[in-house]
Amino acid sequence: MNQETVAPRTPLHRFTVPLSATRRGARLARLLAAEQLDAWGLPLDPARLIVAELAANAVVHGRVPGRGFRLTLTVTTPATLRIEVTDPRGEKAPACGSASPAPAESGYGLLLVEESADDWGVLSKPFPCKTVWAELELGRPQ
């Protein structure tokens, strides 16, 4: 897991949507991501799983009453899908190495992200928000 990422690459496609910090919002994030990936002609899995886990974490651990979270999908060259979920709880960022095989209170979510993504990390900007991101190299066998 990386704490920061390198400079962004040129986006080919971009989709972003604000969602409510509820179970319904997390479910909608997964459904909208699947619809968008299908429209772009990209495989749904494991991206759908990663979106589901990051959105669920935003609802459970990143929720601030009256504030939602944002889902962003970006396809960059050369052939990388970047998934970002931004929530308003920057002070509750997962620590490096928090995706351990023995779940504590939060379960296996970040372990699934770590195992499914080619790379992932946390950006603690802009304050007070945080963005948890994951990248998938498209065309690579999963």
GROMACS .gro file of C-alpha atoms in nm:
model
  142
    1MET     CA    1   0.000   0.000   0.000
    2ASN     CA    2   0.126   0.346  -0.088
    3GLN     CA    3   0.056   0.659   0.117
    4GLU     CA    4   0.092   0.887  -0.185
    5THR     CA    5   0.085   0.825  -0.556
    6VAL     CA    6   0.283   0.955  -0.850
    7ALA     CA    7   0.157   1.231  -1.079
    8PRO     CA    8  -0.172   1.139  -1.245
    9ARG     CA    9  -0.164   0.999  -1.595
   10THR     CA   10  -0.371   1.125  -1.886
   11PRO     CA   11  -0.734   1.015  -1.835
   12LEU     CA   12  -0.916   0.844  -2.122
   13HIS     CA   13  -1.243   0.810  -1.929
   14ARG     CA   14  -1.362   0.962  -1.602
   15PHE     CA   15  -1.678   0.910  -1.397
   16THR     CA   16  -1.748   1.073  -1.062
   17VAL     CA   17  -2.059   1.080  -0.846
   18PRO     CA   18  -2.144   1.196  -0.492
   19LEU     CA   19  -2.335   0.942  -0.283
   20SER     CA   20  -2.502   0.934   0.056
   21ALA     CA   21  -2.306   0.775   0.340
   22THR     CA   22  -2.564   0.499   0.387
   23ARG     CA   23  -2.585   0.129   0.303
   24ARG     CA   24  -2.803   0.230   0.009
   25GLY     CA   25  -2.530   0.472  -0.108
   26ALA     CA   26  -2.266   0.199  -0.087
   27ARG     CA   27  -2.487  -0.040  -0.285
   28LEU     CA   28  -2.554   0.233  -0.542
   29ALA     CA   29  -2.177   0.292  -0.577
   30ARG     CA   30  -2.129  -0.073  -0.673
   31LEU     CA   31  -2.421  -0.069  -0.918
   32LEU     CA   32  -2.317   0.259  -1.083
   33ALA     CA   33  -1.957   0.141  -1.112
   34ALA     CA   34  -2.069  -0.183  -1.280
   35GLU     CA   35  -2.290   0.012  -1.521
   36GLN     CA   36  -2.008   0.254  -1.608
   37LEU     CA   37  -1.747  -0.019  -1.653
   38ASP     CA   38  -1.986  -0.206  -1.881
   39ALA     CA   39  -2.047   0.113  -2.084
   40TRP     CA   40  -1.669   0.151  -2.125
   41GLY     CA   41  -1.639  -0.214  -2.229
   42LEU     CA   42  -1.427  -0.306  -1.928
   43PRO     CA   43  -1.445  -0.622  -1.715
   44LEU     CA   44  -1.660  -0.586  -1.404
   45ASP     CA   45  -1.446  -0.793  -1.173
   46PRO     CA   46  -1.248  -0.742  -0.957
   47ALA     CA   47  -1.333  -0.369  -0.983
   48ARG     CA   48  -1.687  -0.426  -0.859
   49LEU     CA   49  -1.556  -0.598  -0.544
   50ILE     CA   50  -1.307  -0.318  -0.478
   51VAL     CA   51  -1.575  -0.049  -0.518
   52ALA     CA   52  -1.805  -0.241  -0.283
   53GLU     CA   53  -1.537  -0.271  -0.013
   54LEU     CA   54  -1.416   0.089  -0.036
   55ALA     CA   55  -1.771   0.227  -0.040
   56ALA     CA   56  -1.867   0.013   0.260
   57ASN     CA   57  -1.561   0.141   0.448
   58ALA     CA   58  -1.657   0.501   0.363
   59VAL     CA   59  -2.004   0.442   0.508
   60VAL     CA   60  -1.888   0.256   0.819
   61HIS     CA   61  -1.561   0.431   0.905
   62GLY     CA   62  -1.572   0.759   0.711
   63ARG     CA   63  -1.923   0.878   0.785
   64VAL     CA   64  -1.992   1.228   0.914
   65PRO     CA   65  -2.361   1.311   0.970
   66GLY     CA   66  -2.495   1.518   0.683
   67ARG     CA   67  -2.197   1.447   0.454
   68GLY     CA   68  -2.163   1.182   0.188
   69PHE     CA   69  -1.877   1.022  -0.001
   70ARG     CA   70  -1.759   1.045  -0.362
   71LEU     CA   71  -1.684   0.761  -0.604
   72THR     CA   72  -1.447   0.831  -0.893
   73LEU     CA   73  -1.348   0.590  -1.169
   74THR     CA   74  -1.071   0.690  -1.409
   75VAL     CA   75  -0.918   0.499  -1.697
   76THR     CA   76  -0.570   0.625  -1.778
   77THR     CA   77  -0.304   0.536  -2.028
   78PRO     CA   78  -0.157   0.289  -2.046
   79ALA     CA   79  -0.465   0.083  -1.957
   80THR     CA   80  -0.510   0.143  -1.584
   81LEU     CA   81  -0.840   0.166  -1.397
   82ARG     CA   82  -0.817   0.384  -1.087
   83ILE     CA   83  -1.094   0.359  -0.828
   84GLU     CA   84  -1.118   0.636  -0.567
   85VAL     CA   85  -1.354   0.673  -0.274
   86THR     CA   86  -1.332   1.003  -0.087
   87ASP     CA   87  -1.498   1.054   0.251
   88PRO     CA   88  -1.493   1.339   0.507
   89ARG     CA   89  -1.305   1.152   0.785
   90GLY     CA   90  -0.940   1.221   0.708
   91GLU     CA   91  -0.840   1.150   1.066
   92LYS     CA   92  -0.964   0.788   1.030
   93ALA     CA   93  -0.736   0.676   0.746
   94PRO     CA   94  -0.629   0.312   0.733
   95ALA     CA   95  -0.266   0.276   0.834
   96CYS     CA   96  -0.006   0.110   0.614
   97GLY     CA   97  -0.022  -0.262   0.663
   98SER     CA   98  -0.371  -0.247   0.816
   99ALA     CA   99  -0.490  -0.516   0.574
  100SER     CA  100  -0.372  -0.799   0.796
  101PRO     CA  101  -0.491  -1.160   0.762
  102ALA     CA  102  -0.649  -1.152   1.110
  103PRO     CA  103  -0.946  -0.912   1.101
  104ALA     CA  104  -1.014  -0.687   1.395
  105GLU     CA  105  -1.334  -0.485   1.417
  106SER     CA  106  -1.346  -0.412   1.045
  107GLY     CA  107  -1.315  -0.756   0.888
  108TYR     CA  108  -1.145  -0.856   0.565
  109GLY     CA  109  -1.237  -0.559   0.341
  110LEU     CA  110  -0.893  -0.405   0.297
  111LEU     CA  111  -0.734  -0.749   0.268
  112LEU     CA  112  -0.966  -0.816  -0.027
  113VAL     CA  113  -0.869  -0.482  -0.182
  114GLU     CA  114  -0.500  -0.556  -0.131
  115GLU     CA  115  -0.533  -0.901  -0.288
  116SER     CA  116  -0.751  -0.784  -0.580
  117ALA     CA  117  -0.579  -0.458  -0.678
  118ASP     CA  118  -0.241  -0.412  -0.840
  119ASP     CA  119  -0.178  -0.116  -0.609
  120TRP     CA  120  -0.372   0.082  -0.348
  121GLY     CA  121  -0.320   0.356  -0.097
  122VAL     CA  122  -0.455   0.655   0.090
  123LEU     CA  123  -0.433   1.025   0.010
  124SER     CA  124  -0.503   1.256   0.304
  125LYS     CA  125  -0.594   1.556   0.094
  126PRO     CA  126  -0.779   1.789   0.078
  127PHE     CA  127  -0.820   1.827   0.453
  128PRO     CA  128  -1.036   1.711   0.628
  129CYS     CA  129  -1.110   1.441   0.369
  130LYS     CA  130  -0.923   1.127   0.269
  131THR     CA  131  -0.926   0.930  -0.052
  132VAL     CA  132  -0.869   0.556  -0.054
  133TRP     CA  133  -0.768   0.445  -0.403
  134ALA     CA  134  -0.695   0.124  -0.586
  135GLU     CA  135  -0.556   0.060  -0.932
  136LEU     CA  136  -0.607  -0.230  -1.169
  137GLU     CA  137  -0.392  -0.290  -1.473
  138LEU     CA  138  -0.639  -0.366  -1.751
  139GLY     CA  139  -0.564  -0.660  -1.974
  140ARG     CA  140  -0.362  -0.833  -1.703
  141PRO     CA  141  -0.497  -1.177  -1.608
  142GLN     CA  142  -0.661  -1.158  -1.264
   0.00000   0.00000   0.00000
